[in-house]
Tab-separated table of C-alpha atoms in Angstrom:
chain	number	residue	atom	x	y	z
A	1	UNK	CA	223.349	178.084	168.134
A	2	UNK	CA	221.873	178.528	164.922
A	3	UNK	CA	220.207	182.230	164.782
A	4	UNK	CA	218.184	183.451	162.221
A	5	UNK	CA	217.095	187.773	162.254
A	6	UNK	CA	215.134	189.707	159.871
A	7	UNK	CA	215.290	193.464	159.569
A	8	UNK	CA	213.597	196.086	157.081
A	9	UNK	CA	209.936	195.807	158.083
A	10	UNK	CA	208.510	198.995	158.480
A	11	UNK	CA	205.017	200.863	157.856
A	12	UNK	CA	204.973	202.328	154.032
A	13	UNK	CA	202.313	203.120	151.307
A	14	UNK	CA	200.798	201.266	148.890
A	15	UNK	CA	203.225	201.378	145.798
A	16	UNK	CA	206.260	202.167	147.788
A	17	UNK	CA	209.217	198.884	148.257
A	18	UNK	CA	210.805	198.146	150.921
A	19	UNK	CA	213.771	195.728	151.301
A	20	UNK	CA	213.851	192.667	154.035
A	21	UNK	CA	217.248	191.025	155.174
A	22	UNK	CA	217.389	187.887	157.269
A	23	UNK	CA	221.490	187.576	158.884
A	24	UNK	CA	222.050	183.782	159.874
A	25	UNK	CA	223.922	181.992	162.068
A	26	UNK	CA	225.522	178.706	163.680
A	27	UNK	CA	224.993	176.759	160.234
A	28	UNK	CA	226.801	176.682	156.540
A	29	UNK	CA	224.426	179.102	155.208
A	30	UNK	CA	225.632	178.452	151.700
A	31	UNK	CA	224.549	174.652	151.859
A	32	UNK	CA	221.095	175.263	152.787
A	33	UNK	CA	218.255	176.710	150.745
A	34	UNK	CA	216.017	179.960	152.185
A	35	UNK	CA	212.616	180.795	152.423
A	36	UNK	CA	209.977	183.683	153.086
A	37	UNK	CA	207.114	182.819	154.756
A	38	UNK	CA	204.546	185.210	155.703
A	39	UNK	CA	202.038	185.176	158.229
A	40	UNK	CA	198.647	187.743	157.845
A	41	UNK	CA	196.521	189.034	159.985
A	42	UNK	CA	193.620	186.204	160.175
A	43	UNK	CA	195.194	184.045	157.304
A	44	UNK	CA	198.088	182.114	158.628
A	45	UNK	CA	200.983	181.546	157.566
A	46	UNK	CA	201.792	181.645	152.927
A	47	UNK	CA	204.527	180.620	151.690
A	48	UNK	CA	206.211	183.980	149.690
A	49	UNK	CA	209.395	182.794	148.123
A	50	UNK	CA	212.690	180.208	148.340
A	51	UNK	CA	215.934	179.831	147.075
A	52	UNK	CA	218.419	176.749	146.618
A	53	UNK	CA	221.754	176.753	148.150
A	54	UNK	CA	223.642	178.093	145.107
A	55	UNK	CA	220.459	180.223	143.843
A	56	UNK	CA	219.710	178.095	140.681
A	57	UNK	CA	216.865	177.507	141.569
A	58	UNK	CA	214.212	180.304	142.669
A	59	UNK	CA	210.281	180.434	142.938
A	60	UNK	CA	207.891	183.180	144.041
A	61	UNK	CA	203.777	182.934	145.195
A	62	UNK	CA	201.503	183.664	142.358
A	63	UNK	CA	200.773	186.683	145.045
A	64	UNK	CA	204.127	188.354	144.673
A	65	UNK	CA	205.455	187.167	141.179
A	66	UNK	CA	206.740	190.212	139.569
A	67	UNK	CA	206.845	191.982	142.567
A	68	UNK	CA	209.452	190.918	145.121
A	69	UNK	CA	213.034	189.266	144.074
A	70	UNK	CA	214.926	187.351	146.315
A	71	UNK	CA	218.602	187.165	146.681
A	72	UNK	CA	221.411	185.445	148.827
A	73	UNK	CA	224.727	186.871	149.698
A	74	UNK	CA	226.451	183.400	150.850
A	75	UNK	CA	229.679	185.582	151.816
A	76	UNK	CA	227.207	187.614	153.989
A	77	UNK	CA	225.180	184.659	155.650
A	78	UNK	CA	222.649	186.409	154.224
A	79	UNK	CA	219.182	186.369	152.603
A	80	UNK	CA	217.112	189.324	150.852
A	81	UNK	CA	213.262	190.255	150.005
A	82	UNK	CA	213.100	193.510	148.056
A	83	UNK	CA	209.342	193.865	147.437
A	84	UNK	CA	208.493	196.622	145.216
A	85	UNK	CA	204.650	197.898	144.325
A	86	UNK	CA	203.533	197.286	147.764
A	87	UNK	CA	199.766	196.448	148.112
A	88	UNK	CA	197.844	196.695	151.587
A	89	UNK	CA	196.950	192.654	151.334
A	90	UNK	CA	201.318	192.397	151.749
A	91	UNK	CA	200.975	193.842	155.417
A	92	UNK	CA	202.110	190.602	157.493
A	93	UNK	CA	204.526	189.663	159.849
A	94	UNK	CA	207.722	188.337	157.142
A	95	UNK	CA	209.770	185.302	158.618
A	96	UNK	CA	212.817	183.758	157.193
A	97	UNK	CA	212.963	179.931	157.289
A	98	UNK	CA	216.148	177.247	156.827
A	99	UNK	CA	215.451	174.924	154.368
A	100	UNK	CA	216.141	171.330	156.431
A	101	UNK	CA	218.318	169.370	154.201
A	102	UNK	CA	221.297	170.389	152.749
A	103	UNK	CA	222.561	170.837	149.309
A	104	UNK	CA	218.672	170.327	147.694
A	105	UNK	CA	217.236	172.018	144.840
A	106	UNK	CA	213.974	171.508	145.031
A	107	UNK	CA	211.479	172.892	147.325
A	108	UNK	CA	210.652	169.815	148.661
A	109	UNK	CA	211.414	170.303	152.730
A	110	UNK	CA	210.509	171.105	155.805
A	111	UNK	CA	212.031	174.488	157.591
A	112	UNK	CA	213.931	173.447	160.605
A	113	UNK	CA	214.937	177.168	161.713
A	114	UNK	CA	212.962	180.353	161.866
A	115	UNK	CA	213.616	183.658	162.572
A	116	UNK	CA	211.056	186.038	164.901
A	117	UNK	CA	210.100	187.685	161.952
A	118	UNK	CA	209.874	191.712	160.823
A	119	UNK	CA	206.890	193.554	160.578
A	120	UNK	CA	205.073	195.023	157.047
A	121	UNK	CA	202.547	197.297	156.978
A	122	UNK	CA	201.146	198.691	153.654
A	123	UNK	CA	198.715	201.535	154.262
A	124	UNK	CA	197.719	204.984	153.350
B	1	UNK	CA	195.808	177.645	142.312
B	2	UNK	CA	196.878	174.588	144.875
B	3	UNK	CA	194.913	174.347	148.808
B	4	UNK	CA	195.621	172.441	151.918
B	5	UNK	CA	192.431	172.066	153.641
B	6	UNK	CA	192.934	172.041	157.687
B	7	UNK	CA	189.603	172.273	160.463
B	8	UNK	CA	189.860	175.904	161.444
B	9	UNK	CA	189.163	174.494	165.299
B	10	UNK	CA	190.216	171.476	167.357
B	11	UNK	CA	189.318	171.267	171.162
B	12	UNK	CA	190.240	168.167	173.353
B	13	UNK	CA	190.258	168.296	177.204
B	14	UNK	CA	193.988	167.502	178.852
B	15	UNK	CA	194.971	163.886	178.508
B	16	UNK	CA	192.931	163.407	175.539
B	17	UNK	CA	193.909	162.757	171.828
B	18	UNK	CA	193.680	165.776	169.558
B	19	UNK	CA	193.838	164.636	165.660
B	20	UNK	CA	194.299	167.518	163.045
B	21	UNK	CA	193.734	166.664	159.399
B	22	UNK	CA	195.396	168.256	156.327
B	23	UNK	CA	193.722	167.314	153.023
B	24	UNK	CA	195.309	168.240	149.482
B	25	UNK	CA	194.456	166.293	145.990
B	26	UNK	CA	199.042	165.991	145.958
B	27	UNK	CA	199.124	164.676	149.247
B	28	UNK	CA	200.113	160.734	147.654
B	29	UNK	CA	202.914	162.263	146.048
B	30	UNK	CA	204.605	164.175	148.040
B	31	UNK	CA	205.851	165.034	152.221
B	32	UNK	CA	203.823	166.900	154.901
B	33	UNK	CA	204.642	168.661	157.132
B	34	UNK	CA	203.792	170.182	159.903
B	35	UNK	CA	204.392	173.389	162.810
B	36	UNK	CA	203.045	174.045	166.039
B	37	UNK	CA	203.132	178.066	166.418
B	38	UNK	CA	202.240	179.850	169.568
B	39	UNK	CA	201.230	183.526	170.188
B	40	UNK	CA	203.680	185.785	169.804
B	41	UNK	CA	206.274	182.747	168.633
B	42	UNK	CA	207.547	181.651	165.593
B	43	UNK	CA	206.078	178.712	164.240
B	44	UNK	CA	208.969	175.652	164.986
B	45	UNK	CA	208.639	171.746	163.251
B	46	UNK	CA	207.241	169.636	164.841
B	47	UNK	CA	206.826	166.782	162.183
B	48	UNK	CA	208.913	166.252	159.123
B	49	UNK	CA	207.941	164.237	155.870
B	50	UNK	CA	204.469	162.991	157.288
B	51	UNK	CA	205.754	160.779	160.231
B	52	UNK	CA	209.548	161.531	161.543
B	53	UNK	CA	209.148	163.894	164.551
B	54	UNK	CA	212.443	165.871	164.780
B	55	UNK	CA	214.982	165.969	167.508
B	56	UNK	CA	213.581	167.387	170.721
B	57	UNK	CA	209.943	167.343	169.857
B	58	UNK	CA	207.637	165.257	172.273
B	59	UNK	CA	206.971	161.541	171.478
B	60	UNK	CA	203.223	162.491	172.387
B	61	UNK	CA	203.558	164.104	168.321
B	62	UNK	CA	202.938	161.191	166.129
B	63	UNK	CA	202.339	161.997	162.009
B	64	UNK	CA	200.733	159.449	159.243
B	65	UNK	CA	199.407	160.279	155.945
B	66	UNK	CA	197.305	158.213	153.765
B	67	UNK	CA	195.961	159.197	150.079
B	68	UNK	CA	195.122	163.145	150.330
B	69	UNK	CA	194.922	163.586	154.003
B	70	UNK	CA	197.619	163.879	156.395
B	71	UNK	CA	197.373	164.049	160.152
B	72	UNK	CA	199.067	165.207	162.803
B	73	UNK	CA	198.013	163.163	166.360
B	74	UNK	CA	199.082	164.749	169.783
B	75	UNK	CA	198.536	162.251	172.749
B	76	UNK	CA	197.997	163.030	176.209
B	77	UNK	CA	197.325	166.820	175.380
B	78	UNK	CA	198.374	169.332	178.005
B	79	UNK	CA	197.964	173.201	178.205
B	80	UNK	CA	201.246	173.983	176.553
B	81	UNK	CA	200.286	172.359	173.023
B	82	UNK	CA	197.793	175.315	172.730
B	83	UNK	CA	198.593	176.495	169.893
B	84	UNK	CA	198.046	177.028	166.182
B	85	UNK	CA	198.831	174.400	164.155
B	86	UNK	CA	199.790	174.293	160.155
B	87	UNK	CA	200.755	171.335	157.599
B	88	UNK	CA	202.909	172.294	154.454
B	89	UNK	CA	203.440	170.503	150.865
B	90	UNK	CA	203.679	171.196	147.477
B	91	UNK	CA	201.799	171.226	144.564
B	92	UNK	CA	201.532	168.734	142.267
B	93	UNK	CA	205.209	169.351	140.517
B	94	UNK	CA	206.564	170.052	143.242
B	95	UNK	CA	207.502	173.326	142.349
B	96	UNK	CA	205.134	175.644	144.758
B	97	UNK	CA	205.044	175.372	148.358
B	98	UNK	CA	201.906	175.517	150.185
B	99	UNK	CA	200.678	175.880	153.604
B	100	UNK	CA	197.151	174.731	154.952
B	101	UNK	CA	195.095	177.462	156.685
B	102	UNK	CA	196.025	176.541	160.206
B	103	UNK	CA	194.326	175.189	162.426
B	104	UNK	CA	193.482	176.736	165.967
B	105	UNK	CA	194.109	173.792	168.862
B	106	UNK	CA	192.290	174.604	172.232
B	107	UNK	CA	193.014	172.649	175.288
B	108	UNK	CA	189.618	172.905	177.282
């Protein structure tokens, strides 16, 4: 069973970082390229950042660029968001989402697998 | 900066046909996609590169696209495809992901 968990949500101030993880499951992790997806309060659901399978290829949201770096740890079945110079329009619920097709480098895919997401709040 | 343009609301009465549109100027060049997402879930596939509905979703999910709108059809609605509903691209080079702004499907 393919499982997909995020961890590292939390309530901080604006300016502060925080640091998201998303442990996976039941699939080759390293063949698959990894999102964050976001969903706000009202807005839906944006699109934060993705990685290929072998992290050549990364791209960030024009809302986070410069802010938030994301990593993979393919020994780890693991996936990382450390967002730094936290703003209050960041609070949202962060999901991690499989990319569907294996061994792309582009972002051009569906996400087949998501986890239940960890909560960010960014407040004074 | 790239949009997806969805109807925020959609309401059809059970056993009707519920049609959501997705418009976006990149739409001829490249997939949507799309997710049902339900309170307190997260949001799963339920149609991949415009038309292909994945394993396990409902054949009452059918997808087409056609120049810059894509839509998502669900036949025969029932009270368990309440939900919020979202199509996802790219931009035009394909480097950006984008997501429309949902749109809110009530079963009457």
């Amino acid at each position: 069973e393919v499982q997909l968990v995020e961890s590292g949500g939390g309530l901080v101030q604006p300016g502060m970082s925080l640091r998201l993880s998303c442990v996976t499951s039941g699939f080759i992790f390293e063949d698959y390229g990894m999102h964050w997806v976001r969903r706000t309060p009202g807005k839906g659901l944006e699109w934060v950042s993705g990685m290929s399978w072998n992290s050549g290829r990364i791209e960030y949201a024009d809302s986070v660029k410069g802010r938030f770096t994301i990593s993979r740890d393919n020994a780890k079945n693991s996936m990382y968001l450390q967002m730094n110079s936290l703003r209050p329009e960041d609070t949202a619920l962060y999901y991690c989402a499989k990319g569907m097709d294996p061994g792309e480098t582009t972002m051009l895919y569906g996400f087949d697998m998501w986890g239940q997401g960890t909560m960010v709040t960014v407040s004074s | 900066s790239y949009e997806l343009t969805q109807p925020p609301s959609v309401s059809v009465s059970p056993g009707q046909t519920a049609r959501i549109t997705c418009s976006g100027d990149a739409l001829p060049k490249h997939y949507a996609y799309w997710y049902q997402q339900k309170a307190g879930q997260a949001p799963m596939l339920v149609m991949n590169e415009d038309s292909e509905r994945p394993s396990g979703i409902s054949d009452r999910f059918s997808g087409s696209s056609s120049g810059t709108t894509a839509t998502l059809t669900i036949s025969g609605v029932q009270a368990e495809d309440e939900a919020d509903y979202y199509c996802q691209s790219a931009d035009s080079s394909g480097t950006y992901v984008f997501f429309g702004g949902g749109t809110k499907l009530t079963v009457l």
